[in-house]
Coordinates of C-alpha atoms and ligand atoms in Angstrom, one line a residue:
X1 CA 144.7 20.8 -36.4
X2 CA 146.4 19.3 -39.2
X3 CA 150.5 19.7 -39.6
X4 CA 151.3 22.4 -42.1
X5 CA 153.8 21.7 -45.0
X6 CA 154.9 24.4 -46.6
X7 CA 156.5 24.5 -49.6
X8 CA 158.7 27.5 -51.9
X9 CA 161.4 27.5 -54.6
X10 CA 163.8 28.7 -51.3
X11 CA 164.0 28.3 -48.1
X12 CA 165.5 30.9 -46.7
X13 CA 168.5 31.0 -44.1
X14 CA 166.7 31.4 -40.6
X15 CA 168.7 33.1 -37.7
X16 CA 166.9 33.5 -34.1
X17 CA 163.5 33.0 -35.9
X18 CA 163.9 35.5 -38.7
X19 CA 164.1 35.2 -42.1
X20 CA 166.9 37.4 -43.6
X21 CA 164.8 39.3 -46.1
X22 CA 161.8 39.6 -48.3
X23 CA 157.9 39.4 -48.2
X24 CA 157.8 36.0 -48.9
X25 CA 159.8 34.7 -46.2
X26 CA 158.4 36.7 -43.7
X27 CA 154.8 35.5 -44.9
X28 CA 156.1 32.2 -44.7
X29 CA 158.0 32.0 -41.2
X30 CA 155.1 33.9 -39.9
X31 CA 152.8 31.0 -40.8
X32 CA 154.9 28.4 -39.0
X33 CA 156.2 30.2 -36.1
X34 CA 152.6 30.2 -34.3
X35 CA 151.7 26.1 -34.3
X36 CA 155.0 24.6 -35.7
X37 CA 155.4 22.5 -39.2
X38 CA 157.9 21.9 -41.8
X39 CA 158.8 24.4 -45.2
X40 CA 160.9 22.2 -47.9
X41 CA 162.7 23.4 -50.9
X42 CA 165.7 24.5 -52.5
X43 CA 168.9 25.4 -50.6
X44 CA 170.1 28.0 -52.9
X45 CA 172.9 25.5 -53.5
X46 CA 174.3 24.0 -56.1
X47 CA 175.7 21.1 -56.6
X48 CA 177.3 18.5 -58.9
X49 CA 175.6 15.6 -57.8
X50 CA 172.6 16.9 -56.1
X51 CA 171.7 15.4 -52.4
X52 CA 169.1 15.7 -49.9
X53 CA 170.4 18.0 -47.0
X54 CA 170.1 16.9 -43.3
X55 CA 167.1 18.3 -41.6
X56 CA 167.6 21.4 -39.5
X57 CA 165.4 22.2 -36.7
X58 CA 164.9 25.7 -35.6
X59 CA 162.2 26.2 -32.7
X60 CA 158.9 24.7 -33.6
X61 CA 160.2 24.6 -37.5
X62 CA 162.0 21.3 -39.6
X63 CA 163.5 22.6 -42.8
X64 CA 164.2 20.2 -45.2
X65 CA 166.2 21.4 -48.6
X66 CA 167.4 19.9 -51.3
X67 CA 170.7 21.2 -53.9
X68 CA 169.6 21.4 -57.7
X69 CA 172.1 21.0 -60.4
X70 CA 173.9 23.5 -62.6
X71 CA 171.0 22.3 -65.2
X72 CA 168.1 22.2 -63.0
X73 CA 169.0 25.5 -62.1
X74 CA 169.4 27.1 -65.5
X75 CA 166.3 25.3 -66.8
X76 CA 163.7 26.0 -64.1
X77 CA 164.7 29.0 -62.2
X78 CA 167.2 31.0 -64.8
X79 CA 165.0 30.0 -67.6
X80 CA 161.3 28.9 -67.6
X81 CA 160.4 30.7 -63.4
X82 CA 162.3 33.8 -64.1
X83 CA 162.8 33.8 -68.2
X84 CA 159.1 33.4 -69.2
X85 CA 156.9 33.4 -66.4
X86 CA 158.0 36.3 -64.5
X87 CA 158.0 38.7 -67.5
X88 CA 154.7 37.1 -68.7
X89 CA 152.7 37.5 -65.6
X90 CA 154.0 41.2 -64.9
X91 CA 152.5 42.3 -68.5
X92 CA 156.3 42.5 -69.6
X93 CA 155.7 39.9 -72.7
X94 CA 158.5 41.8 -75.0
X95 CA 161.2 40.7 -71.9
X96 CA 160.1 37.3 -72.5
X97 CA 162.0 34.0 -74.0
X98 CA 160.1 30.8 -74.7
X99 CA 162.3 27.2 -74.7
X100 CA 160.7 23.7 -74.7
X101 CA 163.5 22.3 -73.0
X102 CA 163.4 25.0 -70.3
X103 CA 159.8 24.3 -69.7
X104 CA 160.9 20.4 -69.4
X105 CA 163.3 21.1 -66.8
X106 CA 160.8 23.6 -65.1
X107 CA 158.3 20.3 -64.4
X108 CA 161.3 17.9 -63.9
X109 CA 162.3 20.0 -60.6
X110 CA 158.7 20.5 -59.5
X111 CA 158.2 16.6 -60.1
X112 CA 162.0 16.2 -58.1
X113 CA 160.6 18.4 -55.2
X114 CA 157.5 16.2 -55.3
X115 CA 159.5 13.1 -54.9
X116 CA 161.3 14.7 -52.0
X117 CA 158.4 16.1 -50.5
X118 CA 156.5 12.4 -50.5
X119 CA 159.1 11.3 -48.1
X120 CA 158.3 13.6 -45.7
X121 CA 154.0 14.3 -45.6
X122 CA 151.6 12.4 -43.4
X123 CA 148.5 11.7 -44.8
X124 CA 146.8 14.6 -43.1
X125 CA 149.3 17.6 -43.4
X126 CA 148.2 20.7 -45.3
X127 CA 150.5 21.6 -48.3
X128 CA 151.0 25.2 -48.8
X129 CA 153.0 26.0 -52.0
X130 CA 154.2 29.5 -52.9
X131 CA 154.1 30.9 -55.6
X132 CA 155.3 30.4 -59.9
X133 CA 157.9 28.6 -59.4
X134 CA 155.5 25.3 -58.5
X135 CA 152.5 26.2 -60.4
X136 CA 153.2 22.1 -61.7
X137 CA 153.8 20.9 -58.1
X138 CA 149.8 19.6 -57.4
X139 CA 150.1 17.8 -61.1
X140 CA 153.0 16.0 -59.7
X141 CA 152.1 14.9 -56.4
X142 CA 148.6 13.6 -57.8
X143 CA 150.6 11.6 -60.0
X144 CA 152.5 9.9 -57.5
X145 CA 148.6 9.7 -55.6
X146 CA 149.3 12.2 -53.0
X147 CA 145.2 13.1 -52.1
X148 CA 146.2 15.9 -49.7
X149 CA 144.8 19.3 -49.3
X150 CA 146.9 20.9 -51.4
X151 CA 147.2 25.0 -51.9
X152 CA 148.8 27.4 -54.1
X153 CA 149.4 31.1 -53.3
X154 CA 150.3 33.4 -56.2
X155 CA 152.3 36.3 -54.9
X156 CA 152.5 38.0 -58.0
X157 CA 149.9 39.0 -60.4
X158 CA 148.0 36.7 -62.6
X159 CA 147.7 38.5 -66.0
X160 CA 144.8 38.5 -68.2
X161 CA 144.5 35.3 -70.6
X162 CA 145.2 37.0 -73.7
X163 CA 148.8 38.0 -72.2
X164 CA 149.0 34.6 -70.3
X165 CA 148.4 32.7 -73.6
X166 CA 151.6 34.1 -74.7
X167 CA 153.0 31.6 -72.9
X168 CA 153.4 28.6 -75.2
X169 CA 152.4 26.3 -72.7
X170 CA 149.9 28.3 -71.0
X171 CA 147.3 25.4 -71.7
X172 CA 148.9 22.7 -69.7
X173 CA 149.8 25.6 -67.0
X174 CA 146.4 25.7 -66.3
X175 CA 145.6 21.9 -66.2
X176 CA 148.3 21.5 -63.6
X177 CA 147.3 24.7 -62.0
X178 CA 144.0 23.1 -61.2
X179 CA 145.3 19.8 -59.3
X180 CA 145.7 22.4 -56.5
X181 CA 142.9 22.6 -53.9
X182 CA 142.8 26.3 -53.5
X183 CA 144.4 28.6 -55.4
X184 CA 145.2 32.3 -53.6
X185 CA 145.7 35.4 -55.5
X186 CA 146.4 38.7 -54.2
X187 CA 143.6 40.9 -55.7
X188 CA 140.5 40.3 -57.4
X189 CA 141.7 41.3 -60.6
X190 CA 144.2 38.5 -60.2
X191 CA 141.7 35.8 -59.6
X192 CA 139.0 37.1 -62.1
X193 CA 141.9 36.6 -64.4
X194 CA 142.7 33.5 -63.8
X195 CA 138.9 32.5 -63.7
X196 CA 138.2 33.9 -66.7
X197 CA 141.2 31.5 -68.7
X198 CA 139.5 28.9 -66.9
X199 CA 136.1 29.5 -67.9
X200 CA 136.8 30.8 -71.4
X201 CA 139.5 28.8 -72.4
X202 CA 139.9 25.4 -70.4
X203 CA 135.8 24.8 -70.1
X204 CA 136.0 25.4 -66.3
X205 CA 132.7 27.1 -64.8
X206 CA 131.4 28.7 -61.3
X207 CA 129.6 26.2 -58.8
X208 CA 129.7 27.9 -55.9
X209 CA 131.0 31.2 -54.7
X210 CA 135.1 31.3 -55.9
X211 CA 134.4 27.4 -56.8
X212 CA 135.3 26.2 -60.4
X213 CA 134.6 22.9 -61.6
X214 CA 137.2 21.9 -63.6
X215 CA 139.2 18.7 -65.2
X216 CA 136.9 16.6 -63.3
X217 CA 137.4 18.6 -59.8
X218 CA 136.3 21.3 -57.8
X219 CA 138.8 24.4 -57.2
X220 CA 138.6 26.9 -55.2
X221 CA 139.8 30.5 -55.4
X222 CA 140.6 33.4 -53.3
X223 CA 141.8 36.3 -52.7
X224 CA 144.4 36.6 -49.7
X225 CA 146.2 40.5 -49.8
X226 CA 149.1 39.8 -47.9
X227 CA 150.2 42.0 -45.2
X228 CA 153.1 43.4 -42.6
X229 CA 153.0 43.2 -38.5
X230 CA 151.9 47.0 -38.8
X231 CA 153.0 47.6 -34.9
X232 CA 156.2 45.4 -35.6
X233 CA 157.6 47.5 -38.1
X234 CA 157.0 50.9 -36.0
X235 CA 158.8 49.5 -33.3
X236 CA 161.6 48.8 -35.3
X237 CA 161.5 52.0 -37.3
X238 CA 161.8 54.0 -33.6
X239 CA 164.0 51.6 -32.0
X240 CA 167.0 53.7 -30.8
X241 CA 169.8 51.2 -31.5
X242 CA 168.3 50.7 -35.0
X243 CA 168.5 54.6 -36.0
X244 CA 172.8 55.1 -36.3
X245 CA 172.6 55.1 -39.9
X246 CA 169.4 57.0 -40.4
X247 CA 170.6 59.8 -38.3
X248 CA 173.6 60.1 -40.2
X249 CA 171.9 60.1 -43.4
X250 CA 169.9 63.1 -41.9
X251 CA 173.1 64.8 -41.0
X252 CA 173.8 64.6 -44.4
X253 CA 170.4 65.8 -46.1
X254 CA 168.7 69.6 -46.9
X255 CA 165.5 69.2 -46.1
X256 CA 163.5 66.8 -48.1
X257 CA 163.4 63.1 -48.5
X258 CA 161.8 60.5 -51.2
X259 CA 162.8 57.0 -50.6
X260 CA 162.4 54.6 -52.9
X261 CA 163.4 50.7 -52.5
X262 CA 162.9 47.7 -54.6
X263 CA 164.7 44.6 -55.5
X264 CA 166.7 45.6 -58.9
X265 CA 163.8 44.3 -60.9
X266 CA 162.2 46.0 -64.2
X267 CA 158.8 45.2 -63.3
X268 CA 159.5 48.0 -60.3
X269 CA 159.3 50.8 -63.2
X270 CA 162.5 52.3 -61.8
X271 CA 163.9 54.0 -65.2
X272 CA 160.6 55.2 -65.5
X273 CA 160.9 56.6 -61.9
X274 CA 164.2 58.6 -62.5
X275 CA 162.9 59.7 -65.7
X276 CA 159.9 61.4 -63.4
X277 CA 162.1 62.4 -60.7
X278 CA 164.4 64.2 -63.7
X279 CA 160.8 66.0 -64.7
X280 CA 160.2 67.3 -61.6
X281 CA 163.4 69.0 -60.9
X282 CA 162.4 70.5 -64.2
X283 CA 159.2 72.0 -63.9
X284 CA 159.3 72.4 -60.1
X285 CA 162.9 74.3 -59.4
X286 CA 161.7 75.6 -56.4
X287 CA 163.0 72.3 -54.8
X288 CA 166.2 72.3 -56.1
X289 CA 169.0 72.3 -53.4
X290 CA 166.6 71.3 -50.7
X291 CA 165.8 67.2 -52.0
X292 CA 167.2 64.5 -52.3
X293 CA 166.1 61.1 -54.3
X294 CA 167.8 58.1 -52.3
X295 CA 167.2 55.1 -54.0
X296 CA 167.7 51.7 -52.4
X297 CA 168.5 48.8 -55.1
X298 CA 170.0 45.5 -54.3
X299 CA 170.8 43.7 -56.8
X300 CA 168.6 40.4 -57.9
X301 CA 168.8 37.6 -60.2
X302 CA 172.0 39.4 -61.6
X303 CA 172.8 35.9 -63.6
X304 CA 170.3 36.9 -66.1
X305 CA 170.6 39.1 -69.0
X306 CA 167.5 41.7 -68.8
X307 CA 168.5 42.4 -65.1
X308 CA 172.2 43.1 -66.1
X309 CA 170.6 45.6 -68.8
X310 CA 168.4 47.4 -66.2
X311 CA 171.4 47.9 -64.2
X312 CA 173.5 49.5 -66.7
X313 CA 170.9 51.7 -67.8
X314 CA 170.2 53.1 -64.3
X315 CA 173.4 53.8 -63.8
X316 CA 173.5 55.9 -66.8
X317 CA 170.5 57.5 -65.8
X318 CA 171.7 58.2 -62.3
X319 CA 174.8 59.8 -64.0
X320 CA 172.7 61.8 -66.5
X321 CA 170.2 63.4 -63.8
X322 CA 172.9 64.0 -61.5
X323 CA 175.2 66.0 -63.9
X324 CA 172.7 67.6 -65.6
X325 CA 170.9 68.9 -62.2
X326 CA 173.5 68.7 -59.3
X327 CA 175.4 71.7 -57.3
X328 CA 178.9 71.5 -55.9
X329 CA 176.9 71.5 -52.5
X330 CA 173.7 69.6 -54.0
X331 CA 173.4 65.6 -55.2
X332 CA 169.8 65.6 -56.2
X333 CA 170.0 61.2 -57.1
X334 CA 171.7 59.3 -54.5
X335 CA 171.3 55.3 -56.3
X336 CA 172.6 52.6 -53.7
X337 CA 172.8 49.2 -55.6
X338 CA 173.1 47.1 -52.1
X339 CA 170.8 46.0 -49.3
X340 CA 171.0 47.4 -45.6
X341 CA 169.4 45.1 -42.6
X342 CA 165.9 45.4 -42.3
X343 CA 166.6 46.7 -38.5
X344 CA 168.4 49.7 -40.6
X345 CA 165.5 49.7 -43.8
X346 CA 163.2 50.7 -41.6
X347 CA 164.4 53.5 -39.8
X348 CA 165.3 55.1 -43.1
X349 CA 161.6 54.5 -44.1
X350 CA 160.7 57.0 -40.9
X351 CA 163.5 59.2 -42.4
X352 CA 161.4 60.1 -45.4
X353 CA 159.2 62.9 -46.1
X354 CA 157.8 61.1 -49.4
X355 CA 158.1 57.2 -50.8
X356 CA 157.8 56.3 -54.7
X357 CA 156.3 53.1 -54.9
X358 CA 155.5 52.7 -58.6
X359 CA 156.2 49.1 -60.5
X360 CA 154.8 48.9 -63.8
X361 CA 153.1 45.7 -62.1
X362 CA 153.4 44.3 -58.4
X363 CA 151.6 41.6 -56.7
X364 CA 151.0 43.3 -53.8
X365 CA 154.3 45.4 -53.1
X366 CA 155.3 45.3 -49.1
X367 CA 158.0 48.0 -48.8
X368 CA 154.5 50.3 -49.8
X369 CA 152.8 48.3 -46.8
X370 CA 156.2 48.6 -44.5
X371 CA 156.6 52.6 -45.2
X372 CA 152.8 53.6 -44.2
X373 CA 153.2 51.6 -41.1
X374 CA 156.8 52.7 -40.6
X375 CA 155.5 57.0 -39.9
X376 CA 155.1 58.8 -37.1
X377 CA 151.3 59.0 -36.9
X378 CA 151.4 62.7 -35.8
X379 CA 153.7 63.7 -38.7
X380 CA 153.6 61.1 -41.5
X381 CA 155.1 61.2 -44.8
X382 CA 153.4 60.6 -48.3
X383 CA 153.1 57.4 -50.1
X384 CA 152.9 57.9 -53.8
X385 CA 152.0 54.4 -55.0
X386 CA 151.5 52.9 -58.8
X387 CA 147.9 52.1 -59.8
X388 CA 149.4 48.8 -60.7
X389 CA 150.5 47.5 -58.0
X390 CA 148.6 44.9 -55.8
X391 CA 148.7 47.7 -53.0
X392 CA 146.8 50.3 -54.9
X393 CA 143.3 48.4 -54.0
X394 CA 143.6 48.6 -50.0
X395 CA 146.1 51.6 -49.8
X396 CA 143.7 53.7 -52.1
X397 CA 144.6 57.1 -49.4
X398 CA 147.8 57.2 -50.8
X399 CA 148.6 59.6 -54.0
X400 CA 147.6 57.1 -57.1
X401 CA 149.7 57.5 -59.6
X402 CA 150.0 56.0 -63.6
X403 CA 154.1 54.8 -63.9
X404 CA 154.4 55.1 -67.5
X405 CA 153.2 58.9 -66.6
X406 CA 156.1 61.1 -65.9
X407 CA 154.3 64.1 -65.6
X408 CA 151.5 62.3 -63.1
X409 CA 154.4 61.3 -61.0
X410 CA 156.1 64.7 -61.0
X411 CA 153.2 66.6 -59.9
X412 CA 152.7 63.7 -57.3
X413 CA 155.8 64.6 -55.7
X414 CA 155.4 68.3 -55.7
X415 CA 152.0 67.5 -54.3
X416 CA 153.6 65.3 -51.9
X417 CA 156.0 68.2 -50.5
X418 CA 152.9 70.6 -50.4
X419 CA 150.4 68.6 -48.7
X420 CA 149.3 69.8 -45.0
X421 CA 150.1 68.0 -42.1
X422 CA 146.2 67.4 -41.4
X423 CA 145.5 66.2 -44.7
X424 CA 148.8 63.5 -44.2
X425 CA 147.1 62.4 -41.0
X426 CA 143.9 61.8 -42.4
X427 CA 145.5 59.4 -45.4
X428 CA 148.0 58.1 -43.1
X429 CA 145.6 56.4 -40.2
X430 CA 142.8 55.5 -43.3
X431 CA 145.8 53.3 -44.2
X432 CA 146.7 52.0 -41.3
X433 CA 143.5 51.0 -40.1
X434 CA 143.4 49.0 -44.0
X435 CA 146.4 47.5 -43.2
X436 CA 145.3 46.5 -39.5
X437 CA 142.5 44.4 -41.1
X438 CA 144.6 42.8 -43.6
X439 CA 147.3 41.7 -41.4
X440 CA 150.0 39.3 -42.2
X441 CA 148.7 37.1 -39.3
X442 CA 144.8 37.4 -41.5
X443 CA 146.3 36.7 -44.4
X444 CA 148.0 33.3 -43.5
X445 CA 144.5 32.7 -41.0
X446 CA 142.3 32.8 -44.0
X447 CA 144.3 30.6 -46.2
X448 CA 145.0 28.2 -44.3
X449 CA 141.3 28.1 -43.1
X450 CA 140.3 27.9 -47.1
X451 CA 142.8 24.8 -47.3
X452 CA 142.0 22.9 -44.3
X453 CA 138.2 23.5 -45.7
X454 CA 136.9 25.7 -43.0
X455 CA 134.9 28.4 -42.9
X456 CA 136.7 31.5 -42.8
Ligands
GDG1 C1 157.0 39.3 -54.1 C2 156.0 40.1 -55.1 C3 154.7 40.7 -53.1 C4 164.0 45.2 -50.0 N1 165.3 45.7 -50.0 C5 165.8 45.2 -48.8 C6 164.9 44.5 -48.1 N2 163.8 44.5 -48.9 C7 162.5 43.9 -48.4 C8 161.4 44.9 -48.3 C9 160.2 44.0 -48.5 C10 160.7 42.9 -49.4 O1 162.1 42.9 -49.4 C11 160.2 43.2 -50.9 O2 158.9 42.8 -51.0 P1 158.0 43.3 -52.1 O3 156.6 43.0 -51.8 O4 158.2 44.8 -52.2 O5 158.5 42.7 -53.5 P2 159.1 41.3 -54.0 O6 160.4 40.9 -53.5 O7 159.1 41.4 -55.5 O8 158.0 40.2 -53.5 C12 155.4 41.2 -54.3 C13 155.6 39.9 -52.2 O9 156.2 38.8 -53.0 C14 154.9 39.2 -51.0 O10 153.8 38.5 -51.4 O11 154.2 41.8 -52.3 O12 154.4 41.8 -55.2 O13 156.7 40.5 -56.2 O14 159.8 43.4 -47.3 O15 161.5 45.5 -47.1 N3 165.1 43.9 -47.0 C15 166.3 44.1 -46.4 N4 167.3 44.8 -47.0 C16 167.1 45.4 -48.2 O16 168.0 46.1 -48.8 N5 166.6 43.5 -45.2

């Protein structure tokens, strides 16, 4: 079996064998813990004068990172990764900015972690890359004659072209995109997209079932829904020395709980959340003084200007719905702009009776994934889950609801609250047994199997 390389804009601090937090990460270690291999990339450092960092082994895993400078940092990941291409490929094109010199430094650090990288393969490794960050990363290491298998997997969504093309260099995006060997997406409707730019607008067509011939080469797409270690996060959830804080949060609640936690991010539709939460303590008043909101935000990318702006306005409108609704004995909004351990998250996940999960756009969306799996089976909560997010197309037993539809998402709650215990059951194992299937472990088996050229 051929040594796998994988590669990601971080490399995230390791203790014991896990990844401190996020889906990516946890995709990522889960992929290397099994058969060993290297992950390379940046050390969330930065520096002056920008060195190579000593390798670190931990268990079967070398990590490898590298330090980026203050302009390297503002130019790829400040600007052109999280500036443009974020926004643009969560539908959000009004949050966008365009710069030609961001977009330079953008393919100057994915050509430095290239030139880093050619140091360290062997001629047969298997180079996994994650995610937008490195969509220029194949176009570099072709340059320098690296003819490795080489695979890119998308975790967030792929937009359709006439979106995409509102990225200036959406053309020369694409080109790059297809040095890559196999590109992964998370849904279909990610990979027709990108298919259909290819075919329509880069004179790409089908040869073969996901197969586009393209520039001169054959790519192949797929679609790879990641997943959680459903039994994992259970465990966890019931683990007795895990459950301190969610039992003194229960000490402290009426009677109902909808949980909600995301990354302070605008693609997560969270104004538009409190703004339905704030509608359905006004049409439903029968559950006033009996629920609470808690929602879980830790801060992200707070360096850049449209995630400042998001946190100012929820905090206004955290302030608004609590003084227009609240009781001297009642908080209806508890906001709580930090992160917990994920040995605490998920506990609180078993804690609650409901879960908004509704992004105005989501790859896939794992704390939807971590919730279901999170319940007591005999007694499970309700997962009311945006149409838009990547989840929507496996966790389809959930309560679908539209996120720019505060009414929708009102009634979903109260629906929520009303449902029978039966009916909860029923959803709750039809998701499960989805999520069984798609396992994380699957999702990394079928990749990988697609790069090394195998048959699933
Ligand atoms: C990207 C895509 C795709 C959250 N708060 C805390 C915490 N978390 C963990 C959750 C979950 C992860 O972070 C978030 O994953 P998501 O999937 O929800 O979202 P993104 O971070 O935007 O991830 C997404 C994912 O990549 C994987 O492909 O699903 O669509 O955008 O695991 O539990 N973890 C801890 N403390 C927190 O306060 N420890």
């Amino acid at each position: 079996m051929s040594r796998l390389v994988v590669v990601s804009n971080r490399v995230s601090p390791i203790q014991e064998g896990e990844a401190t937090a996020g889906g990516l990460a946890a995709g990522v270690l889960d992929a290397l813990k099994g058969h060993g291999g290297v992950w390379f990339g940046w050390s969330g450092n930065i520096a002056d004068n920008p060195e190579p960092n000593p390798a670190r082994e931990v268990g079967p895993i070398t990590l490898f990172t590298i330090d980026l400078s203050r302009e390297q940092y503002d130019q790829y990941y400040r600007g052109f990764a999280n500036g443009t291409l974020w926004p643009a490929l969560h539908y959000q094109i009004g949050l966008g900015r365009y710069d030609r010199a961001e977009f330079a430094g953008y393919k100057r650090v994915n050509d430095l972690f290239a030139r880093s990288l050619l140091k360290l393969i062997r001629p047969d490794d298997l180079i996994w890359a994650h995610d937008y960050h490195l969509l220029c990363l194949a176009d570099s290491l072709r340059a320098m004659g690296v003819t490795n298998r080489l695979g890119l997997f998308l975790h967030i969504p792929f937009p359709g072209p006439g979106v995409f093309m509102t990225v200036p260099s959406h053309a020369e995006l694409i080109k790059s995109m297809c040095q890559y060997d196999l590109l992964g997406f998370q849904t279909e409707q990610d990979r027709a997209a990108f298919v259909d730019y290819a075919i329509r607008h880069a004179g790409g067509r089908m040869v073969g079932e996901g197969a586009l011939s393209i520039y001169d080469r054959i790519v192949k797409t797929g679609v790879y829904p990641i997943g959680v270690h459903v039994d994992e996060v259970r465990a966890q959830a019931e683990l007795a020395a895990n459950r301190r804080v969610a039992t003194r949060l229960r000490a402290t609640l009426l009677d109902w709980l909808i949980l909600s936690v995301d990354r302070l991010d605008y693609s997560k539709g969270l104004r538009q959340r409190f703004v339905a939460y704030e509608r359905f303590l006004q049409d439903y008043p029968d559950w006033h003084n009996n629920t609470t909101f808690m929602q879980i935000a830790p801060p992200s990318r707070s360096d850049i200007e449209t995630y400042q702006e998001i946190r100012r306005e929820l905090e206004g409108e955290a302030g608004r719905i609590n003084g227009r609704f609240a009781e001297v004995d009642w908080v209806p909004l508890r906001y709580l702009n930090k992160s917990f351990p994920r040995n605490v998250l998920m506990p609180l996940y078993a804690e609650a009776q409901a879960c908004l999960v509704t992004p105005l756009r989501d790859g896939m969306n794992l704390v939807a994934k971590e919730y279901v799996a999170a319940q007591n089976p005999a007694d499970p909560g309700v997962l009311i889950l945006s149409q838009f997010a990547g989840a929507a197309n496996e966790l389809d037993a959930a309560l679908i609801v539209n996120p720019y539809d505060e009414e929708g998402m009102a009634a979903a709650m109260n629906q929520a609250f009303s449902m029978s215990v039966e009916e909860r059951r029923e959803r709750h194992a039809s998701m499960i047994a989805v999520m069984k299937e798609n396992s994380l472990e699957r999702w990394r088996e079928r990749f990988q199997a697609d790069l090394q050229g195998e048959s699933p």
